[in-house]
Structure formats: C-alpha cells, structure tokens
Short mmCIF file of C-alpha atoms and ligand atoms in Angstrom, two decimals:
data_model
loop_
_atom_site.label_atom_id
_atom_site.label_comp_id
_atom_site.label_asym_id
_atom_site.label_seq_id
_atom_site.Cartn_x
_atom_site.Cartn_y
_atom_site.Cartn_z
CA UNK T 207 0.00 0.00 0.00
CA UNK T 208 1.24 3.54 -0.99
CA UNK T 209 -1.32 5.68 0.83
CA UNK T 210 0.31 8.83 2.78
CA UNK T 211 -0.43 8.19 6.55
CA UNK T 212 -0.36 10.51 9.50
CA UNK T 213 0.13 9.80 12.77
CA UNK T 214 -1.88 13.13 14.69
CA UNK T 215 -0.02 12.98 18.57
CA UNK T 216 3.25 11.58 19.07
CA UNK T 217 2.94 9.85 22.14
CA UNK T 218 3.64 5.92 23.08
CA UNK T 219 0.71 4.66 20.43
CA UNK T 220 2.40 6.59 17.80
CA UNK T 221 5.62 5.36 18.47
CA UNK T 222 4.41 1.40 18.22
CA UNK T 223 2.43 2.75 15.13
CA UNK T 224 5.71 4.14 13.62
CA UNK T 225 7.61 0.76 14.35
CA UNK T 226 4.94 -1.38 12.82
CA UNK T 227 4.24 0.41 9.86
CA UNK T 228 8.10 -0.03 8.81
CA UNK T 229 7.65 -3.80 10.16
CA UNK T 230 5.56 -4.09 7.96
CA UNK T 231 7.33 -2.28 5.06
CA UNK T 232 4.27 0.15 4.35
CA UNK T 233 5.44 1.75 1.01
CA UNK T 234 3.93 5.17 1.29
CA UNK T 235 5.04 8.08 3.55
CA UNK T 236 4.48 8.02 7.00
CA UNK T 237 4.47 11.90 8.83
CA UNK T 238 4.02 12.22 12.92
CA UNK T 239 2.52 15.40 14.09
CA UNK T 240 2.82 16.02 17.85
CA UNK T 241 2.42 19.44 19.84
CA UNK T 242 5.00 18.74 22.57
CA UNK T 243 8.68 19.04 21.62
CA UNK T 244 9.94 15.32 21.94
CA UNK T 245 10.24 12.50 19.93
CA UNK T 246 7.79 9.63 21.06
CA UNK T 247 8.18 8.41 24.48
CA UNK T 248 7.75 6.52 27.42
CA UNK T 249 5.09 8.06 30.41
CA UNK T 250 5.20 5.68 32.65
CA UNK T 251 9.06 6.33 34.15
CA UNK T 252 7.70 10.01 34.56
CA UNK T 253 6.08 9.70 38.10
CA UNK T 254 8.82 6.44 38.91
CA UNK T 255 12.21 6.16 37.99
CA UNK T 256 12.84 9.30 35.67
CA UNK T 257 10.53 11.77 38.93
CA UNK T 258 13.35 9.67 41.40
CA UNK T 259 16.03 11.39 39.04
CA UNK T 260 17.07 7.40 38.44
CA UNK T 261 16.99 7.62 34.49
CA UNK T 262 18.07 10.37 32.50
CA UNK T 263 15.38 11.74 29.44
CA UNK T 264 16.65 10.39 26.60
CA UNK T 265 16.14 6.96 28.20
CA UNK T 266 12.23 7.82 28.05
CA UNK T 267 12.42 8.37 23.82
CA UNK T 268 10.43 5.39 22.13
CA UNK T 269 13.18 5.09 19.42
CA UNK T 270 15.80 7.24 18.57
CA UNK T 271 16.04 9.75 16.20
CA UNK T 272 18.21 7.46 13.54
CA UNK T 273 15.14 4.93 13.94
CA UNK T 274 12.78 7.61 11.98
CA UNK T 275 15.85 9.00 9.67
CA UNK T 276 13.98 7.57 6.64
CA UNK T 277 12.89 8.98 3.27
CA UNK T 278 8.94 7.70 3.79
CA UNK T 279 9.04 9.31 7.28
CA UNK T 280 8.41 12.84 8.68
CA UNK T 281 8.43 14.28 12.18
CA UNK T 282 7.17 17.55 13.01
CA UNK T 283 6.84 18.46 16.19
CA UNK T 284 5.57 21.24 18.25
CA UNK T 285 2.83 20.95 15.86
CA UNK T 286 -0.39 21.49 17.14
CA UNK T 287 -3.70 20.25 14.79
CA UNK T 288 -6.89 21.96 15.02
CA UNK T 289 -9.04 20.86 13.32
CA UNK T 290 -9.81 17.83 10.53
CA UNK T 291 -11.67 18.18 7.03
CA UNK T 292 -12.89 15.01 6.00
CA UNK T 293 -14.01 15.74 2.80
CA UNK T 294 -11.21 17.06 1.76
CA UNK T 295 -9.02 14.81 3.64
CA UNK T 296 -6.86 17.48 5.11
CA UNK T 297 -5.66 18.35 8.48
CA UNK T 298 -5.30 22.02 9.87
CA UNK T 299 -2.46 22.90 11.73
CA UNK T 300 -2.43 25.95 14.75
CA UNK T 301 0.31 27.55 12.62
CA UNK T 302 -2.37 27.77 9.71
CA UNK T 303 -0.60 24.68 7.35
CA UNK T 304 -2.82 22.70 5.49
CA UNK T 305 -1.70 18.80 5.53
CA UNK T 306 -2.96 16.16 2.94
CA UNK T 307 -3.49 12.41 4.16
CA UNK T 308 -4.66 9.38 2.72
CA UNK T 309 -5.43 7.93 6.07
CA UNK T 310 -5.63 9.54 9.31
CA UNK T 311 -5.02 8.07 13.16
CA UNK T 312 -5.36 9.68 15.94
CA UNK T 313 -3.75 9.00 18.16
CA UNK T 314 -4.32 11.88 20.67
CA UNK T 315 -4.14 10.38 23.95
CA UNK T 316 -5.22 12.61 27.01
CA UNK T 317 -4.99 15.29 28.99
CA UNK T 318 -4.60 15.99 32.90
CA UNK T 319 -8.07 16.48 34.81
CA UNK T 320 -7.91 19.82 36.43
CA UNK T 321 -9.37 20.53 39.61
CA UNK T 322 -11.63 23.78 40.01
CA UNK T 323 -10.35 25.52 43.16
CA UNK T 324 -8.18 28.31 44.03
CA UNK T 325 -4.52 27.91 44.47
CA UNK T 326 -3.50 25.74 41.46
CA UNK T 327 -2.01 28.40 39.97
CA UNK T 328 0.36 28.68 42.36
CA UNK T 329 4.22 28.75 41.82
CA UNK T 330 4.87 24.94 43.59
CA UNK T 331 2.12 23.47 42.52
CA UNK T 332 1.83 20.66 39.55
CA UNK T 333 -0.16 18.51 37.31
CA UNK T 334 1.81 15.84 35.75
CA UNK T 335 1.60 14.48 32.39
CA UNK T 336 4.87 15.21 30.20
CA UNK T 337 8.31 15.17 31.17
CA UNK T 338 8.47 19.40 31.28
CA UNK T 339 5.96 19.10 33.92
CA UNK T 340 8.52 16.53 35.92
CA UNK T 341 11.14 18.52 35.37
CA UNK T 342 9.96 21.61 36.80
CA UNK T 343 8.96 19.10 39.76
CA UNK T 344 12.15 18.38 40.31
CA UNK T 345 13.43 20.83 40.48
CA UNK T 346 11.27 22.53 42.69
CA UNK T 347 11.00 19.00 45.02
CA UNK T 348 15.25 19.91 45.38
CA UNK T 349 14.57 22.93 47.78
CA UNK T 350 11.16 20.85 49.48
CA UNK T 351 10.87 19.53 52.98
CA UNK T 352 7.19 18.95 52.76
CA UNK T 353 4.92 17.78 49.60
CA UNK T 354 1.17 17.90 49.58
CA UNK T 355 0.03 15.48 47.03
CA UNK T 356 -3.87 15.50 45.64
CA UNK T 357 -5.20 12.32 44.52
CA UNK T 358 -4.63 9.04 45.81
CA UNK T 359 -4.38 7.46 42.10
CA UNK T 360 -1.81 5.36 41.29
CA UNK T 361 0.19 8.92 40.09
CA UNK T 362 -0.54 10.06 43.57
CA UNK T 363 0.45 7.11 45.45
CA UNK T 364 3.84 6.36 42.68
CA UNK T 365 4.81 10.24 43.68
CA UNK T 366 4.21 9.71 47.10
CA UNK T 367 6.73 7.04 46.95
CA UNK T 368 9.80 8.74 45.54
CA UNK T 369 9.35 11.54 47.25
CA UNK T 370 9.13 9.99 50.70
CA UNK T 371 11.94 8.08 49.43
CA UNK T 372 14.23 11.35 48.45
CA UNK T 373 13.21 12.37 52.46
CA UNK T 374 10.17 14.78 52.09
CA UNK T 375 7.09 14.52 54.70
CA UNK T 376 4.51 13.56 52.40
CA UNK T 377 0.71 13.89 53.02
CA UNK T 378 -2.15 12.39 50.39
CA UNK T 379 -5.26 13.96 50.50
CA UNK T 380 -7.58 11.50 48.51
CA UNK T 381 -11.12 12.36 48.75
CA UNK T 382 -12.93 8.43 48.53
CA UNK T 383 -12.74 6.44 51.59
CA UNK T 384 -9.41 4.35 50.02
CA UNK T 385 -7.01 4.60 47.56
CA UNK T 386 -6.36 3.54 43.96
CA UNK T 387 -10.65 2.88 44.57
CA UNK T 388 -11.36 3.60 40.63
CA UNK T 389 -8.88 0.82 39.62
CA UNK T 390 -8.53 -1.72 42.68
CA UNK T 391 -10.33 -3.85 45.54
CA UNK T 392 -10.66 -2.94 49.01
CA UNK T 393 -8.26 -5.62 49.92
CA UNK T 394 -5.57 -4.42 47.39
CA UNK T 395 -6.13 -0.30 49.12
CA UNK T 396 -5.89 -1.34 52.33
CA UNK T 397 -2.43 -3.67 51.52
CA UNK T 398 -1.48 -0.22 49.73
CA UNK T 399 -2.58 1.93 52.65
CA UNK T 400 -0.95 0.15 55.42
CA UNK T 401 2.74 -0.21 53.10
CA UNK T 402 2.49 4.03 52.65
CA UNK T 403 1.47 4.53 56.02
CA UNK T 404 4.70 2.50 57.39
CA UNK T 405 6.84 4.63 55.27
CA UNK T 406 5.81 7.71 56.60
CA UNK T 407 3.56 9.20 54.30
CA UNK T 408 0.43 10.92 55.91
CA UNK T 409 -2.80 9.49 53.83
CA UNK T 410 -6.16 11.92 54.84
CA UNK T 411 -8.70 9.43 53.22
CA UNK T 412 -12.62 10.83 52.95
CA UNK T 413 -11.00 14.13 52.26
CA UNK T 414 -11.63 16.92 49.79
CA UNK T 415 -9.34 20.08 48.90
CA UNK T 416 -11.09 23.29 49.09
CA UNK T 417 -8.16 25.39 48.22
CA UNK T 418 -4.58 25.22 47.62
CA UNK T 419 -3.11 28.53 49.91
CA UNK T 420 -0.05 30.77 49.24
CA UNK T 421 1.02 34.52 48.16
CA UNK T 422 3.38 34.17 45.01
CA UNK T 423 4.16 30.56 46.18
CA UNK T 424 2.51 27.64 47.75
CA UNK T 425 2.28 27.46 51.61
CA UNK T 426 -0.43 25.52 52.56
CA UNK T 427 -3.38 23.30 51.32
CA UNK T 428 -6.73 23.56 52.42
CA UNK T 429 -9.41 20.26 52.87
CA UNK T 430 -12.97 20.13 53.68
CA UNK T 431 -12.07 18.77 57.33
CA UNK T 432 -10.85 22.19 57.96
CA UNK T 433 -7.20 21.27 58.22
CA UNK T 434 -4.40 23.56 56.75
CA UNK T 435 -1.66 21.22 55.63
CA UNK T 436 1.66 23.05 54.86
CA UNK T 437 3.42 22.02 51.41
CA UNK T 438 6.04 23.69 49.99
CA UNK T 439 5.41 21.77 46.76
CA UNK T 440 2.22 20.36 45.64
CA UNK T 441 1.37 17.73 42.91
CA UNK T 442 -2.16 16.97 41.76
CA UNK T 443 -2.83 13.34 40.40
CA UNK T 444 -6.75 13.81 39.50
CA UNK T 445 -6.96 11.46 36.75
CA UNK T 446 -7.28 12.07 33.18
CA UNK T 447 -9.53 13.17 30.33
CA UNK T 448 -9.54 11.50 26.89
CA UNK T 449 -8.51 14.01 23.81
CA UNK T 450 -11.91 13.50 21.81
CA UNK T 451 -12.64 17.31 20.81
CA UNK T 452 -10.75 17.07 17.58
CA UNK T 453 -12.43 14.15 16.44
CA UNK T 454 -16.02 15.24 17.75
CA UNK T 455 -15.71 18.55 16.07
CA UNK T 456 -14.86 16.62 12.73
CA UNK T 457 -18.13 14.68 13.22
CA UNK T 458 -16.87 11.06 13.91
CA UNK T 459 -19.02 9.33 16.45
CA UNK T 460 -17.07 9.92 20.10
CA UNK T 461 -19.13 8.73 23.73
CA UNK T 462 -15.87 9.14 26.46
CA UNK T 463 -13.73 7.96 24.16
CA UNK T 464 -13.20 8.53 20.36
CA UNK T 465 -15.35 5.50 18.83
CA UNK T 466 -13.50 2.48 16.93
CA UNK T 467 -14.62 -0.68 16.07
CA UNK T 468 -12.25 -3.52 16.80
CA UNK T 469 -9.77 -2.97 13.80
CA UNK T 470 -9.10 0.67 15.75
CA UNK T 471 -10.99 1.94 12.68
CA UNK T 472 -13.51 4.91 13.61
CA UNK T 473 -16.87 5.52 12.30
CA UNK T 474 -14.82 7.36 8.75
CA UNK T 475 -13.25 4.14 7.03
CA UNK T 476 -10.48 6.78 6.29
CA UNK T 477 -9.79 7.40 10.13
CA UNK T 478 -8.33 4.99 12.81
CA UNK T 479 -7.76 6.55 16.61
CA UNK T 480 -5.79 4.43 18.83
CA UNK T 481 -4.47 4.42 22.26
CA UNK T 482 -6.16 6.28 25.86
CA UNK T 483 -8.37 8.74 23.35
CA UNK T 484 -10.29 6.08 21.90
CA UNK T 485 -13.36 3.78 23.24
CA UNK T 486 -13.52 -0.07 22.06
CA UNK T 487 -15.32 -2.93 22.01
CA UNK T 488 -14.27 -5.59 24.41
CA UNK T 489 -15.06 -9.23 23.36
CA UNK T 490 -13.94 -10.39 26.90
CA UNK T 491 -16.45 -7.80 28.66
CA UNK T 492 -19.15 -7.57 26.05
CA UNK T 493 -19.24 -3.78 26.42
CA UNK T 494 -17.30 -0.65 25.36
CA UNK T 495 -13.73 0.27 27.00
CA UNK T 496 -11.49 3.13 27.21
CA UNK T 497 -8.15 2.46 28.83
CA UNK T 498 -5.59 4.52 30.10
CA UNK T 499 -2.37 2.07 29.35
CA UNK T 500 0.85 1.10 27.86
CA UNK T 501 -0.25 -2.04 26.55
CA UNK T 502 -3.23 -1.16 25.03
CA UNK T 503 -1.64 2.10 23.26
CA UNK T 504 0.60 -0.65 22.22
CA UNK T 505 -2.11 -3.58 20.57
CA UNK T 506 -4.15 -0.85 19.32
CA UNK T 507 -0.99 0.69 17.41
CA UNK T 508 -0.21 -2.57 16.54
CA UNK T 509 -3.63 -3.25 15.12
CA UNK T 510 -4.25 -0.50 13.55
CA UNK T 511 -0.86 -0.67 11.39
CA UNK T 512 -1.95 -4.43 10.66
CA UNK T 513 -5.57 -2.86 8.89
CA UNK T 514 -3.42 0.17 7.22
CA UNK T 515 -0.99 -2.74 5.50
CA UNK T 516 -4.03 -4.39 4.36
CA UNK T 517 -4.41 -7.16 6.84
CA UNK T 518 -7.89 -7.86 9.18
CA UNK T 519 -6.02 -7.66 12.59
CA UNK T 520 -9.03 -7.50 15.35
CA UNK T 521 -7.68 -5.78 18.97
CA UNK T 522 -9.06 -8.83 21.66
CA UNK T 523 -6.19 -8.26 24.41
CA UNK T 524 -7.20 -8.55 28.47
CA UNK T 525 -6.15 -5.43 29.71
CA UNK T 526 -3.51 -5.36 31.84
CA UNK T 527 -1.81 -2.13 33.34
CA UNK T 528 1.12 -2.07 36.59
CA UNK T 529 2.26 0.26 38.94
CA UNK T 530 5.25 0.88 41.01
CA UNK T 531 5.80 1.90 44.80
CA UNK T 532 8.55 1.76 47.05
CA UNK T 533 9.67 -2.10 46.18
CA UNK T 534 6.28 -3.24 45.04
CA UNK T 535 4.85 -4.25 41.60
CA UNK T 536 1.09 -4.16 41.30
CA UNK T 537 0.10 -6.26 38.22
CA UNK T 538 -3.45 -5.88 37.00
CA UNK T 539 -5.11 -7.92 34.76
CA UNK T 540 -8.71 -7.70 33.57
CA UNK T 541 -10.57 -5.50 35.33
CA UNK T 542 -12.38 -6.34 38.30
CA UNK T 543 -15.48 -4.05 38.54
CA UNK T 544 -18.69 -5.74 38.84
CA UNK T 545 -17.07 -8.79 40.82
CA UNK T 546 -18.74 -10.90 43.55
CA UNK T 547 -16.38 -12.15 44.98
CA UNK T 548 -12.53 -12.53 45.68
CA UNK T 549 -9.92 -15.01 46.48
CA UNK T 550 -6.44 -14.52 48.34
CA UNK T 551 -3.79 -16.51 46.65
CA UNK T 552 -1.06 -15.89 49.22
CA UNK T 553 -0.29 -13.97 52.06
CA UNK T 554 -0.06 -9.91 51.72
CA UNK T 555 2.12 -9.85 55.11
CA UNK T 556 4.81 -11.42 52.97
CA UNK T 557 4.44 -8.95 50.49
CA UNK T 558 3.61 -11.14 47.94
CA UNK T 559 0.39 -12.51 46.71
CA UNK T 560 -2.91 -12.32 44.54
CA UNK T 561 -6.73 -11.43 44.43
CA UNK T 562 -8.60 -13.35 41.92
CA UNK T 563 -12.16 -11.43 41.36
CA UNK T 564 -15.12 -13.74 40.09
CA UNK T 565 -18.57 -13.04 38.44
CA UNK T 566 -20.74 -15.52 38.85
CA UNK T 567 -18.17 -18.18 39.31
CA UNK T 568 -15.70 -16.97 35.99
CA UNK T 569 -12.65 -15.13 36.26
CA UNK T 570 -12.89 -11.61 35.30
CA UNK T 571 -9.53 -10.12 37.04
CA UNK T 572 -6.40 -10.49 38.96
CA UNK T 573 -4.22 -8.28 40.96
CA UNK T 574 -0.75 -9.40 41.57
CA UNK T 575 1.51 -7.73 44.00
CA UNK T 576 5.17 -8.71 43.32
CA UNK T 577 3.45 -12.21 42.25
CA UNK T 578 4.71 -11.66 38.32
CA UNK T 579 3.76 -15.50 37.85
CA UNK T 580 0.53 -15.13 38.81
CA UNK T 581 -0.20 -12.19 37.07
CA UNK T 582 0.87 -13.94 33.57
CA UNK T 583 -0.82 -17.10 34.40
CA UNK T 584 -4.06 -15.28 35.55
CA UNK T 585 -4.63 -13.60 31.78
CA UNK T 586 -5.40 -16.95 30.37
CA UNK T 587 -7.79 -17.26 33.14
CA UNK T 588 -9.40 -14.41 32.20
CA UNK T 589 -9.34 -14.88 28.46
CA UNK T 590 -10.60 -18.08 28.68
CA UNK T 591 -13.83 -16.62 31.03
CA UNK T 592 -12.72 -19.97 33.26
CA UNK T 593 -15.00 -21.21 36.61
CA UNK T 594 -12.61 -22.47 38.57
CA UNK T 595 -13.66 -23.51 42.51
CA UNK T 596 -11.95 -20.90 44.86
CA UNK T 597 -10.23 -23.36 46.89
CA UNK T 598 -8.07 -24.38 44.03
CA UNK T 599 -7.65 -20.74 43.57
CA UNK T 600 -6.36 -20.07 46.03
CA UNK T 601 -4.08 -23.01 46.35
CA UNK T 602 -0.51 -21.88 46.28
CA UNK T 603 0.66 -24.91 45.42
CA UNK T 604 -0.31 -25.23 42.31
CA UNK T 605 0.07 -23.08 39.76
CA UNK T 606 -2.60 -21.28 37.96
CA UNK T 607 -1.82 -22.03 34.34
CA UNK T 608 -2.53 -25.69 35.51
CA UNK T 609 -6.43 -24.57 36.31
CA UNK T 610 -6.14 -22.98 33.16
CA UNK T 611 -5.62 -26.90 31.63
P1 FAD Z 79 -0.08 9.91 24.94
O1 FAD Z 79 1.14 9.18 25.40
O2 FAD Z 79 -0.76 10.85 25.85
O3 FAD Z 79 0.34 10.70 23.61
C1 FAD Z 79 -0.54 11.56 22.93
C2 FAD Z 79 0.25 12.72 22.34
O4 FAD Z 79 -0.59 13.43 21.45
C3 FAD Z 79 0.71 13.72 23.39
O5 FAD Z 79 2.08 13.98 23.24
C4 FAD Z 79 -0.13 14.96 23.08
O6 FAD Z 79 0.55 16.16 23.38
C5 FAD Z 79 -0.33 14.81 21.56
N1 FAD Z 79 -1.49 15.55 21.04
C6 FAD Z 79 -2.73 15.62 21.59
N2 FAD Z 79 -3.53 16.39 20.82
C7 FAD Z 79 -2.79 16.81 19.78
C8 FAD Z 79 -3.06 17.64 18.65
N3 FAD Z 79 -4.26 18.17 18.46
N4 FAD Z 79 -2.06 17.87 17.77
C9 FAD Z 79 -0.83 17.33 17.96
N5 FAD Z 79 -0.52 16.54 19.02
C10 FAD Z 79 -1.48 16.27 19.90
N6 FAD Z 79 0.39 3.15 31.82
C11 FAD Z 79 0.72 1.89 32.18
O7 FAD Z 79 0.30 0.93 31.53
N7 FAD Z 79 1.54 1.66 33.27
C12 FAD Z 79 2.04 2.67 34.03
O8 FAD Z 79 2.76 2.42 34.98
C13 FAD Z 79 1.72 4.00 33.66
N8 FAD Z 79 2.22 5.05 34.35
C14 FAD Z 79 1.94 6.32 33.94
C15 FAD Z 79 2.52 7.38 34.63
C16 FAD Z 79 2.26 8.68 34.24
C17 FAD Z 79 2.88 9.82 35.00
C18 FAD Z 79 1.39 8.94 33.13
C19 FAD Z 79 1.10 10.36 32.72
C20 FAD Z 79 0.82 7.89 32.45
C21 FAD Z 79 1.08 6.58 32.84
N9 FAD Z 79 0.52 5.48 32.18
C22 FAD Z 79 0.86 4.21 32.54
C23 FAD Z 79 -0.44 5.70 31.08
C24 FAD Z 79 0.26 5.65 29.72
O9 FAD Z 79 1.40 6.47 29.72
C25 FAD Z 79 -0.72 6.07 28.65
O10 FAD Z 79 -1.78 5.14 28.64
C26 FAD Z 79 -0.05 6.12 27.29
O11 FAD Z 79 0.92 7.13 27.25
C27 FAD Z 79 -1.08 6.36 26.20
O12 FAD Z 79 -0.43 6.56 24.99
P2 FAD Z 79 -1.09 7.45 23.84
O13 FAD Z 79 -0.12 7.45 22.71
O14 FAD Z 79 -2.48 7.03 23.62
O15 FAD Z 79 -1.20 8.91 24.47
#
C-alpha cells in the first residue's frame, strides 16, 4: 500500500504505530505530528524512575532519532492540529498549514483532569503528564521539605513514593474512603494503605481540597475537614480526560472515548484513533472500553498498522496495566469491577500474593503484587472466562496455568 499516513499525537501509540508500519514495510510516507517538543516516548518512568532522578530523558524516547531518519518518514513536532476536514481529507495545523493524508489516526491520547479551586495556579504546585511538567517538579522537590500530594491514584500514590523516598514529609489527601478505589479492591487499598502509612507518608482518606493557599508561592493546602496542611510543593494526580474534541468537532461518532470498532478503525473508514483517546469494544467484557495504558496504546498501534498494510487484525487483548511503589509491583489484569467475589492466593504480610475477582463463578480479574507468575498465568484465566472452585484458587501450590488446563 502507498497511501500517505499521518500519525496526529506523538505519544507511546504513535511510536508502536511508527515501528509497525516499517515492520511491515508500508510503502507510502508516514508523517508524525505532535504538539509537545519530543520525539515519542515513554510516560510511565515520569512519576517512577525518571521523577526519582534514576533515568536520564533520553532513556524515556520510544526510538531514537536514527530509527525515523527515513525517506517515507516525517516528524514535526511542536505541531499542534486543530481541526480535521474530511471531505477534503486534510488536516489544519495551529500555525495555519494545510496537511494532505490518505489515512488519518489519531492518536491523541489525554490530557490531565484539572481541579476547580483556588490555588492551582500557584508557583509549587503541579499537574503531571509530560516530562516538562517533571522537570519543573524536580526541580522545585530539590529545595522541598514537605509535599502535599492530591489524589490518591496510582500517580498520587507512585509520587508519594519517591518523594518519601528522596526524604520529604509527604501527606495524600484523597477524597474516597481508600485509595487507587477507581482501579482496585478494598483488599488491594488497604495492603497499599498500610505499606504508605509504614513509610511515613500521611494518607487523609474521605477528604476533599477546598483550596490550595499561598502569596506568590505555595504554603499551605486547604481540605474540607478544615485542616491547613503546609506544602512547599504540591502535585495533583486527578486522573485524566480522553482528547476526543478534535475528532467530535470533525463529526466522527465519540461517547468518552473517540469510537472504533475492533480494527481501531472509527466511524470514517479513512480514520483509525488508537491508544487512551479512543473507546472499544471488548469481546472479553461484552461492552465498550477506554483504557488509560501502555499495553493497550501498544495492541491498538499494533492493530491499527496491521488494517493500514491491508491485513484484518481485530484488537481482543485482556487489559492489563502495573504500577510501582517503594519495592512493590502491582500487576493488573482484567478489570475487576462488577465482581462478587474474591480469592487470596497468598499472604499480603509477605508482600507477595494475589486477588482473583469472580462473576458468577468466571474469572474476570487479577491483581498481583510482586506475584509476576501469577499475574501472567491469571490472563489466560481471564481470556478463557474460566470457573474455577476458589479453593483451588487459592491453592498456592499449584500453579494457575494448571487450572487454566
Ligand atoms: P499519549 O502518550 O498521551 O500521547 C498523545 C500525544 O498526542 C501527546 O504527546 C499529546 O501532546 C499529543 N497531542 C494531543 N492532541 C494533539 C493535537 N491536536 N495535535 C498534535 N498533538 C497532539 N500506563 C501503564 O500501563 N503503566 C504505568 O505504569 C503508567 N504510568 C503512567 C505514569 C504517568 C505519569 C502517566 C502520565 C501515564 C502513565 N501510564 C501508565 C499511562 C500511559 O502512559 C498512557 O496510557 C499512554 O501514554 C497512552 O499513549 P497514547 O499514545 O495514547 O497517548
């Protein structure tokens, strides 16, 4: 196939995109167009190892430069599109340029949620979604004794971590009744609450912020429990907000997530969106998802380069996600909402086991904490929709991919 493609964002999905489209040895040219100034890279390291100062930027670039030093493909960066003519089949650029495609993606990603209260303007305080935004953390964190953090996500709970780490008193101010609550099980929080608490950090649970205090710079932060707790730095982990507007405005159909069917196409046959921006059908769940993840930026980008080279590639990964605190890897798999009940595979006092989550008897989920077998063994569970009796479940002696058998 010859058709000119662009890539609209250059984040992690259009990196994978990039790599599979030359896998793949797509003939026509390839151009990237993404408003921040890098070349495609990692997030994830941003609130871990790169916040902790443990891995230097260019470590967090997708590929390196040489990798797109090709005749088919074009970078532009700092680009920022506005708007999308389908008819035409031509992008519009903030500058005013007018670019041609053949086909489009979009692969747009998302943006930070922003809290409406006074204070966030504040010098000290943060949002954090691009590696600018860490390193004006850290460098402010340097002259820090005490950091306020809003949002007891796993953002929240992974800067929490590094920071306590580095020496700062750290308070959380999370305003549901436990932590990582959108994404986990009571039993995982309260594993999660107990390991922060003996590290120090200061977790006000049930807890809103009414205002973030300070002249020129941050002093204090406000909650609804009348407390003033004093921060000399402040980072708010809120969640996220999927990038539809530029595909709404264009007309393509968009609910919290841009639309796509399960070849990452979108309701114009000309237009594929891939990545946290877009909202798919999930064979294992038998409803609509929209992830915020590595691996599914990566399948879809994989996917949707498959359908551009002519293939039928279908998207049908479990999706899995991980986060990183102190010495501890969560491992999720599936996802659990909806369950009725759990199993324990292992002990959490030795910092090392699983929760299984059924529906009606089948496997929907797993969380693994520092249990990496489990959590690889558990997605065939999951794929496989298996009913499996709990006791055998929870029998650490034998492994899960056995069940699976
Ligand atoms: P993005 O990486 O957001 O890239 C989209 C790009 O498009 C951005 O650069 C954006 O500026 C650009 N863009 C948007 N609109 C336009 C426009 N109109 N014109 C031009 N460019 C545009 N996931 C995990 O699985 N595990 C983790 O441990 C993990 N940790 C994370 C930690 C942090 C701090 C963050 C922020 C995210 C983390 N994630 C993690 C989530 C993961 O990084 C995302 O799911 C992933 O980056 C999604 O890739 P994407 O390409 O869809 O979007």
């Amino acid at each position: 196939m010859s058709d000119r493609i662009v890539i609209v964002g250059a984040g992690h999905a259009a990196g994978q995109l990039v790599a599979s489209l030359k896998q793949k040895k797509h003939a026509g040219e390839i151009v990237v167009i993404g408003e921040e100034p890098y070349l495609p890279y990692q997030r994830p390291p941003l609130s871990k190892k790169f916040l902790a100062g443990e891995l230097p930027a260019e470590r967090l670039i997708f590929k390196p430069e040489s990798f797109y030093d090709d005749d088919n493909i074009e970078i532009r960066l700092s680009t920022r599109i506005t708007s999308i003519d389908r008819r035409g089949k031509v992008l519009l650029s903030e500058a005013g340029e007018a670019i041609h495609y053949d086909k489009l993606v979009l692969a747009i990603g998302s943006r930070v949620r922003t809290i409406p209260i006074d204070g966030t303007d504040l010098s000290g305080v943060h949002y954090l979604r691009t590696i600018d935004d860490v390193t004006r953390i850290r460098s402010d964190v340097e002259a820090s004794r005490r950091a306020v953090i809003v949002g007891g996500g796993y953002i929240g709970l992974e800067v929490a971590a590094v920071l306590r780490t580095a020496g700062l008193k750290v308070t959380v101010v999370e305003m549901a009744d436990r932590v990582m609550s959108r994404v986990v099980s009571p039993e995982i929080s309260d594993f999660y609450q107990i390991e922060h608490a003996s590290h120090g950090v200061n977790l006000r649970l049930s807890t809103g912020v009414t205002a973030i205090r300070g002249d020129d710079r941050v002093s204090s932060v406000a909650t609804d429990a009348g407390e003033a707790i004093k921060a000399d730095v402040v980072i708010i982990g809120a969640g996220i907000v999927p990038n539809v507007e530029l595909g709404r405005e264009a007309g393509l159909d968009t609910d919290d997530g841009i639309v796509v069917d399960a070849h990452c196409r979108t309701s114009d046959p000309h237009i594929y969106a891939v990545g946290d921006c877009t909202s798919h059908p999930s064979e294992t769940y038998g409803r609509s998802l929209r992830l915020e993840s590595v691996p599914n930026a990566l399948e879809q980008a994989k996917t949707a380069a498959a359908n551009l080279c002519g293939e039928a590639a279908t998207y049908t990964e479990v999706p899995w996600f991980w986060s990183d605190q102190y010495d501890l890897k969560l491992q999720i798999a599936g996802l659990s909402q909806g369950y009725d009940d759990v199993v324990i595979r292992g002990n959490p006092t030795d910092r090392s086991f699983a929760c299984l989550y059924l529906k009606d008897g089948v496997v929907i989920a797993a969380d693994a904490v520092n249990a990496p077998r489990d959590f690889m063994q558990s997605k065939a569970l999951i794929a496989g929709k298996a009913c499996i009796d709990k006791e055998s479940l929870a029998d650490t002696d034998r492994q899960l991919k056995e069940l699976a058998s």
